Amino acid sequence: MSRLQACLAALATGNKKALTTFITAGDPSAEATVPALHRLVRSGADILELGVPFSDPEAEGPAIQASSERGLANGITLRSCLDMVRAFRSDDAVTPVVLMGYLNSVLAMGYGNFASAAASAGVDGLIMVNLPPEEAVAFKQALLPHELDLIFLIAPTTTDERTRMIVSEGSGFLYYVALKGITGADHLDVGPVAERVREIKSTTALPVLVGFGIKDAQAARSIADHADGVVIGSLLVRTMAEFDDEAARLDRLGEQVSEFRRALDAG
Amino acid sequence: MDGANRYDQPVAGHFGEHGGRFVAETLTRALEELAELYDRLSVDPEFQAEFQADLKHYVGRPTPLYFAEQLSNSLGGAKIYLKREDLNHTGAHKVNNTVGQALIARRMGKPRVIAETGAGQHGVATATVAARLGLECQVYMGAEDIKRQSLNVYRMKLLGAEVIPVTSGSRTLKDAMNEAMRDWVTNVDNTHYIIGTVAGPDPYPRMVRDFQSVIGKETRTQCLEQIGRLPDVLVACVGGGSNAIGLFHAFINDADVRLVGVEAAGRGLDTGEHAAPLNAGRVGVLHGNRTYLMQDDDGQIVETHSISAGLDYPGVGPEHSYLKDIHRAEYDAVTDDEAMAAFRLLNRSEGILPALESSHAIAWVAKKAKELGPELVVVINLSGRGDKDILTVAEIDGIEI
């Protein structure tokens, strides 16, 4: 069983919700990322999403766009993201790490090269924002021998028929996009999300995590009542950029994640 | 290349390994709906009649195919004909597409349209049709482009559109397209995104091509009428590539007709400061489709340069990438300086003010006319007029207007 599957299975057994955190690699500096990943884990994160900076992040809101630009300005490449995961792995062999980014980064390295490099660095899964299942056949084949999960997104606009197709193609977990919009947008409505997640869960054994637009512990708690976990992104990305002092940055990051953890663990 | 270069599933919207629908999941439904509707409308006689009537009475088609005798004589070679897309309403070929897409927006009952624009021609063409059909219109435009195309910015405002400056990334056309995609993801229920070129996710490349293919259909008929045969060479500038596909499409199966697309070599292909992905790029995925792109070794899209804002784009329509791969069309590039010289040449020889974009096609012919020889008939797509570029040219000449 892969690290990601083991983690999600253990959470389900313990009746706990998966807290997934997103930060962008190399933001605000190349050195900031690995210590931040460890702090996220210590403060209660179950799964780490690491954003791969891309020049044209079409689905991101202003916070993550800016973090991507900072990462690029710091010279971060897909290979340096893999180096960060390898460095993180030397002190943490259990926490799953999922890379999130855009297909062109992987295409430039080549699917096969990427799959073996990512597996050897200790990556567990991939979220490619602009890669729907129809276009993903060759990439999935390249990932298969390395036990890397390709995680697909389901949106509020996804039809039932298409949801069934995505569910059958997905692995690791399913990522439900809570709103029509870009990351960090501002109009999350729990009711429809809950209904949709229930529908998806009735068709699959894969865990369903919900992200995009979850801004506080309260919202996370309400969403988690209906899902297997939540993804917190823009909020943490803003914190990463807010502090020049590393200790202050990590403390604030820790506080925020702990608060989400407490909310998710509360009755 | 371990499958990266292979075509995953042969579905509509792929051109060889190029094209496809590489978008965030939220947009997939909207693209499916658009494709379903377009598949119906493309064979619906009523819709086609409506579109043709607008092209005739509103756009002013057919545009002339003009024998540029003075230009031909001064270059001392091939017989050069100009397809006068500059004479369309709003001054460029862009309106052929926006008229079609506005009719589609209306059929879908979407009260709002958005567009990206580089030189501002597509923005103007979108704002124009939106004004006519009473649609709310917002146009995304790179902050850099707003500076160099102030006339078109003001034109869009006069037409009732809101021009939204884009300050992310390189602040040019590609970033405007990113921002338009973000808007569309958010407002997909009430908004139609009018993409201005033959790029983007399926169905845009084939839909925009179909709307622009009127250029080649007319050219074919006009050639048969005026010279009694098909032309030997078709030449068009290529940024995203809509005017070139529009000209080429009716001739794709005429194997004897040579198709030449001319990209922007900017300061020179060897300087890296250009916008010529078909000449110097690699295959990748951007803005919803797989195609040749200007990118670095890490797959980051690199900043492009062209004197012409309309060609200043790091990608190209996927059908052009396919035509290159199968060697049906050839793609060359000319520099800023060559385009500027051609701009002046057409002004002086024919009394026609071409857009800097179209000047790239003229420049290629100027270089090759002698070599082609007096027996050959060359058609250049004069895709737009150059009024919008006067400030840019004056600045190069050191003149303050």
XYZ file of C-alpha atoms in Angstrom:
668
model
C 0.000 0.000 0.000
C 1.331 3.438 -0.930
C 2.010 6.100 1.672
C -1.005 8.058 0.461
C -3.372 5.098 0.589
C -2.009 4.025 3.992
C -2.496 7.519 5.388
C -6.072 7.836 4.142
C -6.937 4.313 5.312
C -5.570 4.996 8.794
C -7.546 8.237 9.037
C -10.729 6.474 7.991
C -10.157 3.709 10.533
C -9.605 6.285 13.274
C -12.657 8.212 12.105
C -10.506 11.278 11.455
C -10.586 13.836 8.660
C -7.652 14.404 6.351
C -6.090 17.842 6.703
C -4.250 18.622 3.492
C -2.118 21.723 3.189
C -0.794 23.505 0.121
C 2.251 25.720 -0.169
C 4.240 26.665 -3.258
C 7.789 25.369 -3.618
C 10.454 28.033 -3.261
C 8.150 30.658 -1.806
C 9.254 33.011 -0.326
C 12.731 31.461 -0.708
C 14.197 28.138 -1.797
C 15.293 27.440 1.801
C 11.877 28.180 3.308
C 10.050 25.183 1.878
C 11.393 22.087 3.639
C 11.220 23.550 7.186
C 7.684 24.726 6.420
C 6.676 21.225 5.295
C 7.943 19.769 8.579
C 6.121 22.419 10.586
C 2.882 21.727 8.705
C 3.189 18.055 9.665
C 4.037 18.815 13.307
C 1.008 21.105 13.529
C -1.416 18.500 12.267
C -1.284 18.250 8.466
C -1.901 14.708 7.193
C -1.086 15.211 3.514
C 1.211 17.803 1.957
C 0.523 19.394 -1.391
C 3.537 21.113 -2.865
C 2.845 23.571 -5.669
C 5.207 23.462 -8.639
C 5.667 27.055 -9.848
C 4.487 27.620 -13.420
C 4.650 30.714 -15.586
C 0.970 30.507 -16.569
C -1.129 29.174 -13.677
C -4.509 29.446 -15.361
C -6.693 28.201 -12.506
C -5.063 30.078 -9.622
C -6.267 33.133 -7.782
C -4.020 36.113 -6.985
C -2.400 34.598 -3.846
C -1.141 31.427 -5.508
C -0.292 33.243 -8.767
C 1.961 35.576 -6.816
C 3.547 32.683 -4.938
C 4.252 30.963 -8.247
C 5.926 34.101 -9.575
C 8.064 34.319 -6.422
C 9.044 30.675 -6.764
C 10.096 31.217 -10.378
C 12.013 34.351 -9.422
C 13.884 32.159 -6.926
C 14.905 29.845 -9.751
C 12.655 26.955 -8.774
C 12.227 24.222 -11.388
C 10.385 20.914 -11.329
C 13.718 19.233 -10.559
C 14.324 21.507 -7.584
C 10.825 20.666 -6.321
C 11.819 17.006 -6.425
C 15.025 17.851 -4.536
C 12.918 19.495 -1.820
C 10.769 16.386 -1.486
C 13.924 14.259 -1.234
C 15.284 16.537 1.498
C 11.954 16.386 3.345
C 11.930 12.584 3.090
C 15.262 12.287 4.898
C 13.422 13.322 8.091
C 9.908 12.137 7.339
C 9.294 8.753 5.750
C 5.538 8.613 6.310
C 3.704 11.826 5.407
C 2.372 11.666 1.843
C 3.508 14.400 -0.536
C 1.483 15.320 -3.597
C 2.838 17.657 -6.264
C 0.318 20.069 -7.736
C 0.959 21.979 -10.923
C 0.479 22.261 -14.654
C 1.134 19.668 -17.298
C 3.795 21.521 -19.251
C 6.324 21.178 -16.426
C 6.028 17.402 -16.613
C 5.902 17.308 -20.418
C 9.166 19.222 -20.586
C 10.892 16.596 -18.432
C 9.187 13.709 -20.240
C 6.576 11.499 -18.593
C 8.886 8.524 -17.994
C 11.801 10.589 -16.689
C 9.493 12.459 -14.400
C 7.774 9.345 -13.034
C 11.006 7.639 -12.024
C 12.569 10.843 -10.649
C 9.438 11.670 -8.645
C 9.150 8.174 -7.205
C 12.793 8.072 -6.179
C 12.493 11.511 -4.551
C 9.585 10.250 -2.439
C 6.591 11.829 -4.171
C 3.304 9.967 -3.711
C 0.868 11.602 -6.074
C 0.215 14.241 -8.666
C -2.523 16.803 -9.237
C -2.278 18.265 -12.719
C -4.737 21.122 -12.840
C -5.062 21.185 -16.627
C -5.008 17.458 -17.321
C -8.461 15.861 -17.525
C -8.653 12.038 -17.665
C -9.292 12.019 -21.429
C -5.842 13.467 -22.080
C -4.086 11.555 -19.320
C -3.780 8.028 -20.724
C -0.080 8.129 -21.558
C 0.844 9.900 -18.328
C -1.058 7.358 -16.233
C 0.790 4.534 -17.944
C 4.101 6.175 -17.111
C 3.105 6.615 -13.452
C 1.727 3.108 -12.982
C 4.959 1.126 -12.438
C 6.061 3.695 -9.830
C 2.856 3.527 -7.739
C 2.291 7.252 -8.130
C -1.346 8.293 -7.808
C -2.796 10.641 -10.404
C -5.486 12.593 -8.571
C -8.324 14.057 -10.603
C -10.547 16.991 -9.818
C -14.331 17.043 -9.926
C -16.049 20.423 -10.209
C -19.532 21.741 -9.476
C -20.064 21.840 -13.247
C -19.050 18.205 -13.793
C -22.021 16.157 -15.021
C -23.058 12.899 -13.341
C -21.949 10.885 -16.341
C -18.557 12.556 -16.350
C -18.230 12.168 -12.580
C -18.625 8.392 -13.006
C -15.872 8.416 -15.632
C -13.530 10.471 -13.435
C -14.242 8.270 -10.418
C -13.322 5.194 -12.450
C -10.083 6.804 -13.681
C -9.035 8.338 -10.351
C -6.605 7.001 -7.803
C -5.374 8.108 -4.374
C -8.294 10.377 -3.664
C -10.771 12.567 -5.532
C -10.409 16.310 -5.231
C -13.763 18.080 -5.194
C -13.503 21.718 -6.245
C -15.880 23.490 -3.882
C -16.736 26.410 -6.114
C -16.861 27.657 -9.666
C -13.799 29.782 -9.735
C -10.122 30.034 -9.066
C -8.198 29.045 -5.957
C -8.839 31.293 -2.965
C -12.097 32.662 -4.343
C -14.721 33.978 -2.057
C -18.160 32.445 -2.336
C -18.168 29.024 -0.737
C -21.613 27.626 -0.012
C -21.542 24.494 2.160
C -24.995 23.110 1.311
C -24.476 22.289 -2.361
C -20.932 21.067 -1.684
C -22.193 18.629 0.932
C -24.843 17.310 -1.410
C -22.422 16.817 -4.273
C -19.793 15.131 -2.099
C -22.439 12.732 -0.752
C -23.382 11.831 -4.315
C -19.780 11.209 -5.301
C -19.081 9.148 -2.201
C -22.090 6.955 -2.916
C -20.396 5.827 -6.128
C -16.829 5.153 -4.962
C -14.625 3.859 -2.181
C -12.028 6.533 -2.959
C -11.798 9.264 -0.311
C -13.143 12.663 -1.382
C -11.252 15.753 -0.232
C -12.627 19.250 -0.764
C -10.615 22.332 -1.640
C -10.784 25.821 -3.230
C -12.240 28.593 -1.093
C -11.980 27.094 2.423
C -10.900 30.128 4.386
C -11.294 29.286 8.073
C -11.548 26.428 10.543
C -15.293 26.875 10.803
C -15.780 26.340 7.074
C -13.386 23.388 7.161
C -15.380 21.826 9.962
C -18.701 22.181 8.139
C -17.265 20.767 4.927
C -15.516 17.910 6.711
C -18.844 16.725 8.149
C -19.602 15.556 4.610
C -16.175 14.772 3.139
C -13.080 12.766 4.006
C -11.001 15.865 4.395
C -10.185 19.373 3.264
C -7.422 21.184 1.397
C -6.192 24.537 2.718
C -4.152 26.584 0.233
C -4.365 30.323 -0.342
C -4.513 31.127 3.390
C -1.213 29.347 4.090
C 0.384 30.719 0.935
C -0.376 34.232 2.163
C 1.228 33.411 5.510
C 4.373 32.108 3.795
C 4.760 35.473 2.062
C 3.772 37.624 5.006
C 6.781 37.099 7.273
C 10.432 37.797 6.479
C 11.514 36.209 9.730
C 11.506 32.444 9.408
C 10.677 31.659 13.041
C 7.727 34.046 12.992
C 6.536 32.606 9.677
C 6.697 29.020 10.918
C 4.984 29.909 14.194
C 2.096 31.553 12.400
C 1.840 28.675 9.925
C 1.780 26.250 12.861
C -0.927 28.208 14.662
C -3.141 28.260 11.608
C -2.778 24.568 10.882
C -3.310 23.637 14.547
C -6.528 25.585 14.539
C -7.796 23.644 11.511
C -6.661 20.398 13.157
C -8.576 21.143 16.347
C -11.684 22.069 14.385
C -11.532 18.882 12.328
C -10.943 16.713 15.407
C -13.697 18.352 17.467
C -16.843 16.271 17.722
C 9.799 10.371 -26.008
C 7.966 7.951 -23.691
C 4.473 8.753 -24.863
C 4.763 12.469 -24.211
C 4.650 12.990 -27.938
C 1.921 10.514 -28.631
C -1.681 11.274 -29.162
C -3.673 9.891 -26.289
C -7.182 9.380 -27.542
C -8.166 10.328 -31.045
C -11.211 12.449 -30.339
C -12.554 15.448 -32.195
C -10.459 18.489 -31.635
C -7.085 16.827 -32.020
C -4.879 17.706 -34.954
C -2.379 14.870 -34.984
C -0.735 15.085 -31.581
C -1.806 18.720 -31.221
C -4.954 20.363 -29.924
C -7.129 18.681 -27.315
C -8.851 20.033 -24.243
C -6.320 20.592 -21.459
C -8.370 22.674 -19.055
C -9.382 22.853 -15.415
C -12.297 20.521 -14.765
C -14.697 23.401 -14.072
C -14.511 24.464 -17.730
C -15.015 21.043 -19.255
C -18.801 21.171 -19.183
C -18.872 24.597 -20.820
C -16.565 23.354 -23.572
C -18.653 20.232 -24.089
C -21.790 22.352 -24.363
C -20.118 24.742 -26.751
C -18.853 21.878 -28.892
C -22.268 20.190 -28.945
C -23.976 23.429 -29.914
C -21.353 24.273 -32.508
C -21.577 20.814 -34.077
C -25.286 21.448 -34.582
C -24.966 25.040 -35.787
C -22.189 24.283 -38.243
C -24.683 22.267 -40.278
C -27.759 24.367 -39.465
C -28.817 26.238 -42.649
C -30.624 28.924 -40.642
C -27.572 29.729 -38.515
C -25.286 29.691 -41.524
C -27.621 32.032 -43.400
C -27.665 34.388 -40.420
C -23.858 34.323 -40.254
C -23.466 34.886 -44.011
C -25.928 37.777 -43.925
C -23.948 39.453 -41.139
C -20.694 38.950 -43.034
C -22.208 40.571 -46.100
C -24.207 43.447 -44.652
C -22.381 44.225 -41.398
C -18.766 43.228 -42.059
C -18.846 44.252 -45.732
C -17.831 41.007 -47.386
C -16.662 39.858 -49.801
C -13.418 41.773 -49.447
C -11.541 42.498 -52.678
C -8.710 40.426 -54.064
C -6.537 43.203 -55.390
C -3.725 42.842 -57.912
C -0.887 44.887 -56.423
C 0.711 45.753 -59.749
C 2.996 48.491 -58.450
C 4.231 46.326 -55.612
C 4.759 43.415 -58.022
C 6.694 45.636 -60.439
C 8.822 47.186 -57.741
C 9.818 43.752 -56.457
C 10.439 42.503 -59.987
C 9.115 38.994 -59.589
C 5.892 37.184 -58.766
C 2.443 38.631 -59.441
C 1.223 39.712 -56.018
C -2.408 39.827 -55.021
C -3.653 41.195 -51.709
C -6.687 39.746 -49.945
C -8.039 42.928 -48.441
C -9.156 41.868 -44.955
C -8.110 45.354 -43.851
C -11.287 46.613 -45.532
C -13.555 44.690 -43.189
C -15.613 46.625 -40.669
C -13.292 47.359 -37.706
C -10.266 47.016 -39.959
C -9.114 43.422 -39.671
C -10.087 39.793 -40.207
C -10.872 39.415 -36.487
C -14.504 40.446 -36.937
C -15.301 37.369 -39.088
C -14.890 35.298 -35.942
C -16.498 37.639 -33.430
C -19.647 37.956 -35.551
C -19.953 34.166 -35.535
C -19.238 33.752 -31.853
C -21.601 36.552 -30.852
C -24.407 34.702 -32.651
C -23.437 31.620 -30.671
C -23.429 33.529 -27.362
C -26.927 34.717 -28.187
C -28.102 31.181 -28.998
C -26.738 30.040 -25.638
C -28.599 32.851 -23.909
C -25.403 34.163 -22.317
C -25.722 37.893 -21.651
C -22.019 38.534 -21.131
C -18.950 38.015 -23.316
C -15.274 38.284 -22.467
C -12.218 38.368 -24.684
C -8.457 38.612 -24.534
C -6.641 40.964 -26.828
C -3.062 41.747 -27.793
C -3.005 44.468 -30.422
C -6.567 45.345 -29.530
C -8.050 44.288 -32.888
C -9.840 41.285 -31.443
C -10.930 43.348 -28.448
C -12.383 45.975 -30.755
C -14.045 43.325 -32.912
C -15.571 41.730 -29.798
C -16.698 45.041 -28.305
C -18.259 45.882 -31.673
C -20.439 42.787 -31.941
C -21.279 42.988 -28.231
C -22.527 46.550 -28.707
C -24.658 45.465 -31.627
C -26.255 42.525 -29.812
C -26.543 44.291 -26.449
C -24.133 41.960 -24.633
C -22.082 43.039 -21.633
C -18.423 42.962 -22.670
C -15.175 42.892 -20.762
C -11.830 42.683 -22.519
C -8.615 41.545 -20.831
C -5.519 43.257 -22.123
C -1.928 43.164 -20.910
C -0.807 46.363 -19.210
C 2.140 46.549 -21.636
C -0.167 46.248 -24.635
C -2.505 48.906 -23.252
C 0.431 51.291 -23.376
C 1.375 50.498 -26.976
C -2.174 50.266 -28.354
C -3.900 53.222 -26.706
C -6.058 54.005 -29.746
C -7.722 50.618 -29.702
C -8.185 50.829 -25.930
C -10.142 54.022 -26.351
C -12.115 52.534 -29.236
C -13.213 49.631 -27.020
C -14.337 52.057 -24.341
C -16.335 54.055 -26.894
C -18.039 50.811 -27.875
C -19.160 50.331 -24.279
C -16.707 47.595 -23.309
C -14.664 47.592 -20.149
C -10.937 47.069 -20.710
C -9.330 45.281 -17.779
C -5.541 45.731 -17.496
C -3.638 42.527 -16.761
C -0.581 43.011 -14.597
C 0.411 39.394 -13.969
C 3.270 37.574 -15.697
C 4.691 39.334 -18.752
C 1.634 41.637 -19.010
C 0.961 40.757 -22.629
C -1.421 38.626 -24.679
C -0.702 35.289 -23.002
C -1.386 36.760 -19.570
C -4.578 38.364 -20.856
C -5.633 34.893 -21.980
C -4.847 33.429 -18.530
C -6.949 36.119 -16.897
C -9.829 35.591 -19.324
C -9.746 31.847 -18.524
C -9.889 32.676 -14.787
C -12.868 34.939 -15.383
C -14.585 32.243 -17.420
C -14.009 29.579 -14.741
C -15.704 31.892 -12.263
C -18.580 33.170 -14.416
C -19.130 30.210 -16.693
C -22.915 30.186 -16.192
C -23.625 33.574 -17.757
C -20.506 34.219 -19.837
C -19.233 33.162 -23.246
C -15.513 33.492 -23.826
C -14.817 34.736 -27.357
C -11.286 33.493 -28.032
C -9.771 35.531 -30.829
C -7.597 32.993 -32.541
C -7.397 29.343 -33.583
C -5.804 28.354 -30.262
C -7.318 27.363 -26.924
C -9.172 24.158 -26.021
C -11.452 22.317 -28.417
C -13.802 23.456 -29.995
C -12.172 26.885 -30.382
C -9.451 26.005 -32.914
C -11.900 24.412 -35.345
C -14.758 26.828 -34.665
C -12.636 29.952 -35.172
C -11.085 28.333 -38.259
C -14.514 27.706 -39.731
C -15.574 31.307 -39.146
C -12.346 32.592 -40.703
C -12.390 30.155 -43.608
C -14.534 32.628 -45.536
C -11.228 34.344 -46.390
C -9.894 31.378 -48.352
C -13.249 30.474 -49.883
C -13.573 33.965 -51.344
C -9.945 33.978 -52.451
C -10.438 30.698 -54.292
C -13.490 31.988 -56.166
C -11.849 35.337 -56.897
C -8.698 33.708 -58.237
C -10.709 31.522 -60.575
C -12.655 34.591 -61.746
C -9.725 36.973 -62.076
C -6.888 34.772 -63.302
C -8.713 31.651 -64.336
C -6.744 29.362 -62.067
C -5.696 28.772 -58.494
C -2.834 30.802 -57.005
C 0.612 29.252 -56.594
C 1.496 30.545 -53.156
C -0.570 31.772 -50.195
C 1.217 33.849 -47.585
C -0.087 34.995 -44.200
C 1.387 36.121 -40.906
C 1.049 33.747 -37.955
C 0.656 34.763 -34.331
C -2.103 32.513 -33.018
C -2.736 31.905 -36.687
C -6.403 32.690 -37.379
C -5.937 34.774 -40.515
C -3.509 32.204 -41.928
C -5.811 29.233 -41.298
C -8.665 31.318 -42.671
C -6.777 31.787 -45.923
C -5.277 28.278 -46.114
C -8.264 26.166 -45.216
C -10.080 26.186 -48.567
C -6.820 25.181 -50.276
C -5.650 22.388 -47.942
C -6.528 19.705 -50.492
C -5.002 21.584 -53.426
C -1.580 20.002 -53.150
C -0.067 22.341 -55.754
C -0.880 25.445 -53.748
C 2.051 26.293 -51.494
C 1.034 27.510 -48.029
C 3.447 29.811 -46.195
C 2.952 31.104 -42.657
C 5.241 33.895 -41.502
C 6.069 34.196 -37.817
C 7.621 37.131 -35.999
C 11.404 36.751 -35.797
C 11.524 39.910 -33.667
C 15.140 40.936 -33.201
C 16.251 37.694 -34.910
C 15.654 33.994 -34.292
C 19.208 33.641 -32.958
C 18.662 36.372 -30.328
C 15.893 34.475 -28.539
C 13.859 37.700 -28.679
C 11.119 36.646 -31.052
C 7.668 35.058 -31.195
C 8.256 32.136 -33.553
C 7.255 28.862 -31.847
C 6.878 26.965 -35.129
C 10.413 27.946 -36.121
C 12.141 27.741 -32.772
C 9.772 26.215 -30.192
C 8.988 22.797 -28.718
C 5.694 20.968 -28.259
C 3.962 21.626 -24.947
C 0.612 22.457 -23.381
C -0.663 25.984 -22.782
C -4.110 27.607 -22.829
C -5.954 24.356 -23.207
C -4.143 22.855 -26.175
C -1.022 20.982 -27.105
C 1.040 22.824 -29.678
C 4.463 24.309 -30.410
C 5.417 26.767 -27.671
C 8.198 29.128 -26.752
C 9.456 27.573 -23.532
C 12.602 26.940 -21.548
C 14.063 23.550 -20.545
C 11.870 23.512 -17.419
C 8.676 23.993 -19.455
C 8.177 27.594 -18.354
C 6.667 29.746 -21.065
C 9.211 32.401 -22.007
C 8.591 36.020 -22.814
C 8.288 36.754 -26.487
C 9.118 39.826 -28.495
C 7.641 41.267 -31.645
C 7.211 44.811 -32.844
C 3.653 43.760 -33.541
C 1.515 43.198 -30.459
C -0.788 40.866 -32.388
C 2.026 38.392 -33.076
C 3.550 38.649 -29.597
C 2.299 35.258 -28.390
C 4.339 32.202 -27.297
C 1.977 29.610 -28.755
C 0.272 28.951 -32.044
C -2.950 27.293 -33.121
C -2.669 23.478 -33.004
C -3.743 23.036 -36.617
C -0.688 24.996 -37.740
C 1.498 22.712 -35.639
C -0.116 19.782 -37.410
C 0.290 21.332 -40.877
C 3.961 21.845 -40.053
C 4.413 18.251 -38.847
C 2.820 16.763 -41.956
C 4.674 19.262 -44.179
C 1.498 20.605 -45.762
C 2.404 24.171 -44.822
C 5.789 25.748 -44.286
C 6.585 28.333 -41.653
C 9.260 30.965 -41.961
C 9.911 34.114 -39.931
C 10.862 37.727 -40.638
C 12.376 40.277 -38.285
C 10.956 43.511 -36.900
C 13.177 45.464 -39.298
C 12.055 43.496 -42.337
C 8.411 43.962 -41.343
C 8.957 47.713 -40.892
C 10.529 47.988 -44.345
C 7.564 46.120 -45.843
C 5.173 48.419 -43.975
C 6.803 51.404 -45.676
C 6.999 49.655 -49.035
C 3.271 48.976 -49.225
C 2.443 52.525 -48.180
C 4.628 53.975 -50.919
C 3.954 51.490 -53.699
C 0.232 50.917 -53.345
C -1.072 53.620 -51.022
C -2.156 50.984 -48.528
C -1.379 51.199 -44.820
C -0.950 47.618 -43.546
C -0.995 46.440 -39.941
C 2.456 45.570 -38.597
C 1.193 41.981 -38.273
C 0.313 41.775 -41.980
C 3.587 43.533 -42.841
C 5.351 40.302 -41.851
C 3.648 38.460 -44.706
C 4.493 41.273 -47.123
C 8.116 41.193 -45.948
C 8.407 37.483 -46.710
C 7.107 38.029 -50.235
C 9.409 41.030 -50.703
C 12.356 38.752 -49.910
C 11.191 35.892 -52.114
C 9.443 37.621 -55.060
C 12.407 37.446 -57.438
C 13.170 33.870 -56.561
C 9.511 32.901 -57.153
C 9.612 34.486 -60.615
C 7.095 36.365 -62.773
C 5.006 33.319 -63.687
C 3.874 32.695 -60.141
C 0.789 34.165 -58.515
C 1.136 34.930 -54.837
C -1.767 35.888 -52.571
C -0.900 37.751 -49.364
C -3.508 37.977 -46.660
C -3.559 41.656 -45.779
C -5.141 40.772 -42.456
C -5.551 44.259 -41.042
C -5.022 47.938 -41.549
C -2.233 49.830 -39.858
C -3.924 52.871 -38.358
C -3.524 51.358 -34.904
C 0.260 51.119 -35.443
C 0.919 54.697 -36.432
C 2.072 55.711 -32.959
C 4.473 52.750 -32.800
C 5.948 53.585 -36.198
C 6.191 57.292 -35.406
C 8.080 56.456 -32.231
C 10.565 54.378 -34.243
C 10.967 57.355 -36.568
C 11.552 59.595 -33.556
C 8.430 61.631 -34.254
C 6.108 62.719 -31.459
C 2.451 62.953 -32.435
